[in-house]
Coordinates of C-alpha atoms and ligand atoms in Angstrom, one line a residue:
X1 CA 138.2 81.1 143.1
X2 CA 137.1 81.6 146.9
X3 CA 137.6 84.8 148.5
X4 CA 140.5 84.5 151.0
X5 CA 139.5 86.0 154.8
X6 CA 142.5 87.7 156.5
X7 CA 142.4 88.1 160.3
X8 CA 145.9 89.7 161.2
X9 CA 147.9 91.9 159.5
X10 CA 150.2 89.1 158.7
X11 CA 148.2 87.2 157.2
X12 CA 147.1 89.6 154.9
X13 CA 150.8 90.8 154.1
X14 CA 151.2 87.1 153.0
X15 CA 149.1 87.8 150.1
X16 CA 149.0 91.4 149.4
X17 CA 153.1 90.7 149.0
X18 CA 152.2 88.0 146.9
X19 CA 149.7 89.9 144.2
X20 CA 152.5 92.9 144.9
X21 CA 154.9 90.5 143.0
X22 CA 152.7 89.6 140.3
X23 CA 152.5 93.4 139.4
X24 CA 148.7 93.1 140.0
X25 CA 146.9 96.3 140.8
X26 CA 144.4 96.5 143.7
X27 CA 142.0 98.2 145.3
X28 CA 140.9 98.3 149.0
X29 CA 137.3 99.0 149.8
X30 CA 136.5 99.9 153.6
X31 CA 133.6 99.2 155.7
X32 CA 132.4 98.9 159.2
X33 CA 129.9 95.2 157.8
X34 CA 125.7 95.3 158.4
X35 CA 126.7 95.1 154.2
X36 CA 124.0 96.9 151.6
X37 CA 123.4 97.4 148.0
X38 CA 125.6 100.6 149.0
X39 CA 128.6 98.4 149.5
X40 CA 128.3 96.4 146.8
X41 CA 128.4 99.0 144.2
X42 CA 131.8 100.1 145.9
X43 CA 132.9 96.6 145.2
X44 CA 131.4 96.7 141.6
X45 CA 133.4 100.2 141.2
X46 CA 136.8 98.2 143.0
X47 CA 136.7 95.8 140.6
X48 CA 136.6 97.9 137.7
X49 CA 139.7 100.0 139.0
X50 CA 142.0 97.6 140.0
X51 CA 143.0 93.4 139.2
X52 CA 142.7 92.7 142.7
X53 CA 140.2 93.8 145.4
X54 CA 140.0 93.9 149.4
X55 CA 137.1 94.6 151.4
X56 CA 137.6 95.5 155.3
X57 CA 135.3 94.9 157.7
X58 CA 136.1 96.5 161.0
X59 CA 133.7 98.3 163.6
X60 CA 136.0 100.9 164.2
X61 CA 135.6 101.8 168.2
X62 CA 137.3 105.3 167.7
X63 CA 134.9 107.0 166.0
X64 CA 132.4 106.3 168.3
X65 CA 131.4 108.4 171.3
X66 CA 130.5 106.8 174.4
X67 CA 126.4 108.3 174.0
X68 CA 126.7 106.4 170.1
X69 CA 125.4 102.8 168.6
X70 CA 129.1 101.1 168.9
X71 CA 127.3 98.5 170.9
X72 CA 124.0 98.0 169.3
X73 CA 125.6 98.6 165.4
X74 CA 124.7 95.9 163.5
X75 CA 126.8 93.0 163.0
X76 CA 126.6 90.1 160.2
X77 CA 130.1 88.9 159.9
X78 CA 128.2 85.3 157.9
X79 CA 126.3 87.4 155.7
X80 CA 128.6 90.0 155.1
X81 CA 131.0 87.0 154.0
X82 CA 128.7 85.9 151.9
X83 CA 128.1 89.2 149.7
X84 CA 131.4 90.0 149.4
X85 CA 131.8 86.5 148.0
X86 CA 129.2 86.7 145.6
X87 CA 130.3 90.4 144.7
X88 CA 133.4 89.1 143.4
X89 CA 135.5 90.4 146.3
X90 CA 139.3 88.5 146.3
X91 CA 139.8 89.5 150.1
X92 CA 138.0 90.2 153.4
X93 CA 140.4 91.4 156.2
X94 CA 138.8 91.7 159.6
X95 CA 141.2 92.5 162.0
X96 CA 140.9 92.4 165.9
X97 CA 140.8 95.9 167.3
X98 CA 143.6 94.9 169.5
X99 CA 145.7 94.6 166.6
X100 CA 144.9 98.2 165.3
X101 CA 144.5 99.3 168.6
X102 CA 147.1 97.9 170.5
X103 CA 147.2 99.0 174.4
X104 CA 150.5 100.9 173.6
X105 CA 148.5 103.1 170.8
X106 CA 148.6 106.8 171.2
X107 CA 149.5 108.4 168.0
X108 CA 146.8 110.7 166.3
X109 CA 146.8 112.6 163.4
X110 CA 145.5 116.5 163.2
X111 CA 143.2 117.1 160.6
X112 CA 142.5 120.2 159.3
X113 CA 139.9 121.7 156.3
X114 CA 136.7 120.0 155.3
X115 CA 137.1 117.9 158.5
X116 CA 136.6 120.9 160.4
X117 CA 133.8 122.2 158.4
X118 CA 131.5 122.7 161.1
X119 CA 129.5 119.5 160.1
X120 CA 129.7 116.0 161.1
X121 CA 132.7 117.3 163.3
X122 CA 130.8 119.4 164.8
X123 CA 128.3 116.8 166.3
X124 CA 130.6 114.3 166.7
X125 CA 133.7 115.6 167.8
X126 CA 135.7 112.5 168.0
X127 CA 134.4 111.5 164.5
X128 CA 137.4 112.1 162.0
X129 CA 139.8 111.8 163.8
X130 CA 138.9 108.0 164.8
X131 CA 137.8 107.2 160.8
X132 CA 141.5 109.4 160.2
X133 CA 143.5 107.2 162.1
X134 CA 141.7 103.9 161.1
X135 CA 142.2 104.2 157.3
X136 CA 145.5 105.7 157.7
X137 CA 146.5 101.9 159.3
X138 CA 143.9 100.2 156.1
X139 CA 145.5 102.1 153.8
X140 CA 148.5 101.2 155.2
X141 CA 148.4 97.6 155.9
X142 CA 146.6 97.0 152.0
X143 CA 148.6 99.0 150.7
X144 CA 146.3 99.4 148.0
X145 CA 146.5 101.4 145.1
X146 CA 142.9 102.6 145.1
X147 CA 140.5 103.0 147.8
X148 CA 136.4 103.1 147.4
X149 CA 133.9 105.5 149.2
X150 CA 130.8 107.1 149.2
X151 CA 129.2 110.0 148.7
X152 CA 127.0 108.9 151.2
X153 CA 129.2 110.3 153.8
X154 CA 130.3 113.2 152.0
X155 CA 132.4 115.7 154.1
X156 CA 134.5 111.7 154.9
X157 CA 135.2 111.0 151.4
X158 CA 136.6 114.9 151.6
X159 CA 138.7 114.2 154.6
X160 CA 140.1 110.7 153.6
X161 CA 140.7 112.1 150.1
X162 CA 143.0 115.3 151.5
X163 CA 144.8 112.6 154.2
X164 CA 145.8 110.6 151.8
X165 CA 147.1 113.6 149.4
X166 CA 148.8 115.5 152.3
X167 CA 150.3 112.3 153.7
X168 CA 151.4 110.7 150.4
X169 CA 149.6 107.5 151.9
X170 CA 150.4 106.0 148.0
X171 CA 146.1 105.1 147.8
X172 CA 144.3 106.8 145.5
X173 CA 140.8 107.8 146.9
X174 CA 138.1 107.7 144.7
X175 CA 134.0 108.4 145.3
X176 CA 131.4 106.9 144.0
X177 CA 127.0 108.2 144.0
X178 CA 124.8 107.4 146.6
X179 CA 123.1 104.0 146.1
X180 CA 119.5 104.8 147.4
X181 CA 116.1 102.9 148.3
X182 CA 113.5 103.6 145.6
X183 CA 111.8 106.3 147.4
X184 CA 115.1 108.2 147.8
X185 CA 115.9 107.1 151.2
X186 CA 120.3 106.5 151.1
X187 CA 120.7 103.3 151.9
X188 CA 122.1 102.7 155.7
X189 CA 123.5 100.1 158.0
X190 CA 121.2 102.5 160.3
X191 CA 118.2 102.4 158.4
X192 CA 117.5 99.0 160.2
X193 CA 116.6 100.8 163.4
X194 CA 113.7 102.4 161.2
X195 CA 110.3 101.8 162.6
X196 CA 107.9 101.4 160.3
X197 CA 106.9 104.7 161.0
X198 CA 110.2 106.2 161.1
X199 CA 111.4 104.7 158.0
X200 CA 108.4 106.3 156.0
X201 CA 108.7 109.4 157.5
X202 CA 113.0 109.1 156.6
X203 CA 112.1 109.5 153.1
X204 CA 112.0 113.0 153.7
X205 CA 115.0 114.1 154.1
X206 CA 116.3 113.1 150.5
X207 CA 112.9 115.1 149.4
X208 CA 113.5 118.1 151.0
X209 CA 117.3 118.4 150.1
X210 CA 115.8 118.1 146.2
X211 CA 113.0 120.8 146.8
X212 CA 116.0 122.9 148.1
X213 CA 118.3 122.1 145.4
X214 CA 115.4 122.9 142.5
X215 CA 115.4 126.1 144.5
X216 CA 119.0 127.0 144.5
X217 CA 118.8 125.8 140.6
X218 CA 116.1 128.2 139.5
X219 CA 117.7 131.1 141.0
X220 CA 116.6 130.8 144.7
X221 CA 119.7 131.9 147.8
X222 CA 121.0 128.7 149.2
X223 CA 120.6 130.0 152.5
X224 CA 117.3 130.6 152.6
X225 CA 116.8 127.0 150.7
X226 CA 118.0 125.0 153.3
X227 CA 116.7 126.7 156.0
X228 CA 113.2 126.2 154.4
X229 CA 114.4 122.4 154.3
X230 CA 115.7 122.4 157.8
X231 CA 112.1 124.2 159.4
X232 CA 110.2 121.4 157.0
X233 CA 112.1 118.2 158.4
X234 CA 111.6 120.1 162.1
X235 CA 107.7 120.5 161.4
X236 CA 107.9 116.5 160.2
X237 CA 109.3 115.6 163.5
X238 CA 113.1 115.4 162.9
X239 CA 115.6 116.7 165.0
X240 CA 118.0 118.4 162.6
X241 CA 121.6 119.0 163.3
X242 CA 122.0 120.5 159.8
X243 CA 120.8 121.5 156.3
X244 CA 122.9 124.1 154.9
X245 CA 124.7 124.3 151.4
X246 CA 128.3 124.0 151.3
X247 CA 131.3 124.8 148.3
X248 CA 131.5 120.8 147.0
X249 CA 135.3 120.7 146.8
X250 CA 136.2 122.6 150.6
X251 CA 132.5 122.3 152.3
X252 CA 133.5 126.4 153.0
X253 CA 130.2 128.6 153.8
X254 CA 129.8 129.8 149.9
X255 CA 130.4 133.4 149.3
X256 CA 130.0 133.6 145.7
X257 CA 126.9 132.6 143.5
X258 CA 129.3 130.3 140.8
X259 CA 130.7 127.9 143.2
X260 CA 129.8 124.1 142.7
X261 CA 127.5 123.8 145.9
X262 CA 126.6 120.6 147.6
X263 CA 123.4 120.3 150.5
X264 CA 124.3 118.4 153.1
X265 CA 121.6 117.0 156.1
X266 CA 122.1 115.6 159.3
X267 CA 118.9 114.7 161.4
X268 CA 117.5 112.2 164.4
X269 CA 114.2 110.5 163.7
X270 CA 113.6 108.4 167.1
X271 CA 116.8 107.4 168.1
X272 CA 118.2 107.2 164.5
X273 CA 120.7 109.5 163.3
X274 CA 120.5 110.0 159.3
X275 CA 122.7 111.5 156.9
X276 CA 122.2 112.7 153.5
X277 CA 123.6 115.1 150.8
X278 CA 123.4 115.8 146.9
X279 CA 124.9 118.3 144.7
X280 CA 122.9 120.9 143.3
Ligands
AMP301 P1 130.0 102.2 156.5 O1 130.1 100.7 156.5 O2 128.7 102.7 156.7 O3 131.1 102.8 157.3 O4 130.4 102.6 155.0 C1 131.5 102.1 154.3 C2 131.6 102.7 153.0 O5 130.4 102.5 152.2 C3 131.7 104.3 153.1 O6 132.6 104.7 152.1 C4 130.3 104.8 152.8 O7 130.3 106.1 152.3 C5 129.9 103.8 151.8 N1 128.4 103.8 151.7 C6 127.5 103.6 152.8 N2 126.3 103.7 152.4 C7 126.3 103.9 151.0 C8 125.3 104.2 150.0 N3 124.0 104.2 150.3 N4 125.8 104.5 148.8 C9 127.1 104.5 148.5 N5 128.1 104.3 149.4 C10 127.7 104.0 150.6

């Protein structure tokens, strides 16, 4: 059976109504296309939760400020077609951002715990509350029993997962690991920016958050850890937002040494802004 592409809300109603009265389960996987490996295994992971699954592709211009890549991200809607049809995908919906953005729009939601951890939202201010209000409407207009992430972006799976709770949004949020490249590096959209140079030198950061982590695990204080991570990635030529070790369930500052405790990076090689994190 060919996957069915949805371009308006409508349309996709037509059949999400129509697997609703079949009783079929489904499951709603978002992303913003340039697909990976990463992707796919959210798809993979889709398909094993639910009888039916979506796949969104949508650039979403709200969580981008006006100095970041919303321009120059990376766009394959052919490709991206393609994978999700091989994946086993049932649905793409690809809506126009005048549809979820109509001019009229003004409603926002206010966010509160691990999206104000002092991490992504601190850097980029505008962040959650644009990826807030775009999966509130996914969720919404898929009404989809279960919805994919990654850990990849770690403190966002927290702050979709807590929205969807606190607003009874009916979508069940689950995560799934990091896919990675073999030397470690999470796999990106971004990571196509990568010089040659730059992408060797990226490896790092998944390196030094494990040399941090074997730290913490023999006995070592997290804060000192990470900020041995943090000076290394500085001496290899990164800008670093972050590296600091976080409780894995709040992303509080720990305070006690028997809390599960995730390391979380943030750091510019060139003009290329990479994330990463892994649980100790
Ligand atoms: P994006 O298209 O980058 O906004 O990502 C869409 C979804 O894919 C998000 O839930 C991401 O966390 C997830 N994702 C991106 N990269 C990876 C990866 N390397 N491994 C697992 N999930 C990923």
């Amino acid at each position: 059976m060919s996957m069915i592409v949805a371009r308006s809300l409508s349309d996709l109603r037509d059949v999400v109504d129509l697997w609703r009265g079949e009783s079929l389960s489904t499951a709603v996987v978002p992303t913003m296309g340039a697909l990976h490996e990463g992707h796919i295994r959210l798809i993979a992971e889709a398909k094993e939760k639910a009888e039916r699954v979506m796949a969104t592709i949508f650039v979403n211009p709200k969580q981008f400020a006006a100095n970041e890549d919303l321009s120059r991200y990376p766009r394959d809607e052919e490709g991206d077609l393609a994978k999700l049809e091989d994946a086993g995908c049932d649905l793409a919906y690809l809506p126009n951002a005048d549809e979820i953005y109509p001019p009229s729009f003004v409603t926002t939601i206010t966010l509160g715990g691990p999206a104000k951890a002092g991490l992504e939202d601190k850097f980029r201010p505008q962040f959650f509350d644009g990826v807030a209000t775009v999966v509130a409407k996914l969720f919404i207009h898929t009404a989809a029993d279960f919805a994919i992430f990654g850990e990849k972006d770690y403190q966002q799976l927290l702050v979709v997962t807590q929205m969807a709770r606190d607003l009874d949004l009916g979508t069940e949020v689950i995560g799934i690991p990091t896919v990675r490249e073999d030397d470690g590096l999470a796999k990106s959209s971004r990571n196509r920016y990568l010089s040659k140079h730059e992408r060797h030198q990226a490896t790092a950061i998944y390196r030094t958050l494990e040399q941090a982590a074997d730290k913490i695990r023999a006995g070592g204080d997290p804060q000192v850890a990470t900020k041995a991570a943090s000076r290394s990635l500085m001496t290899l030529g990164f800008e670093v937002d972050y590296v600091t070790a976080r409780n894995a369930e709040t992303l509080a500052v720990p305070t006690r040494n028997d809390e599960p405790l995730r390391l979380l990076a943030a750091a510019r090689i060139g003009k290329t802004r990479l994330i990463d994190n892994i649980p100790v």
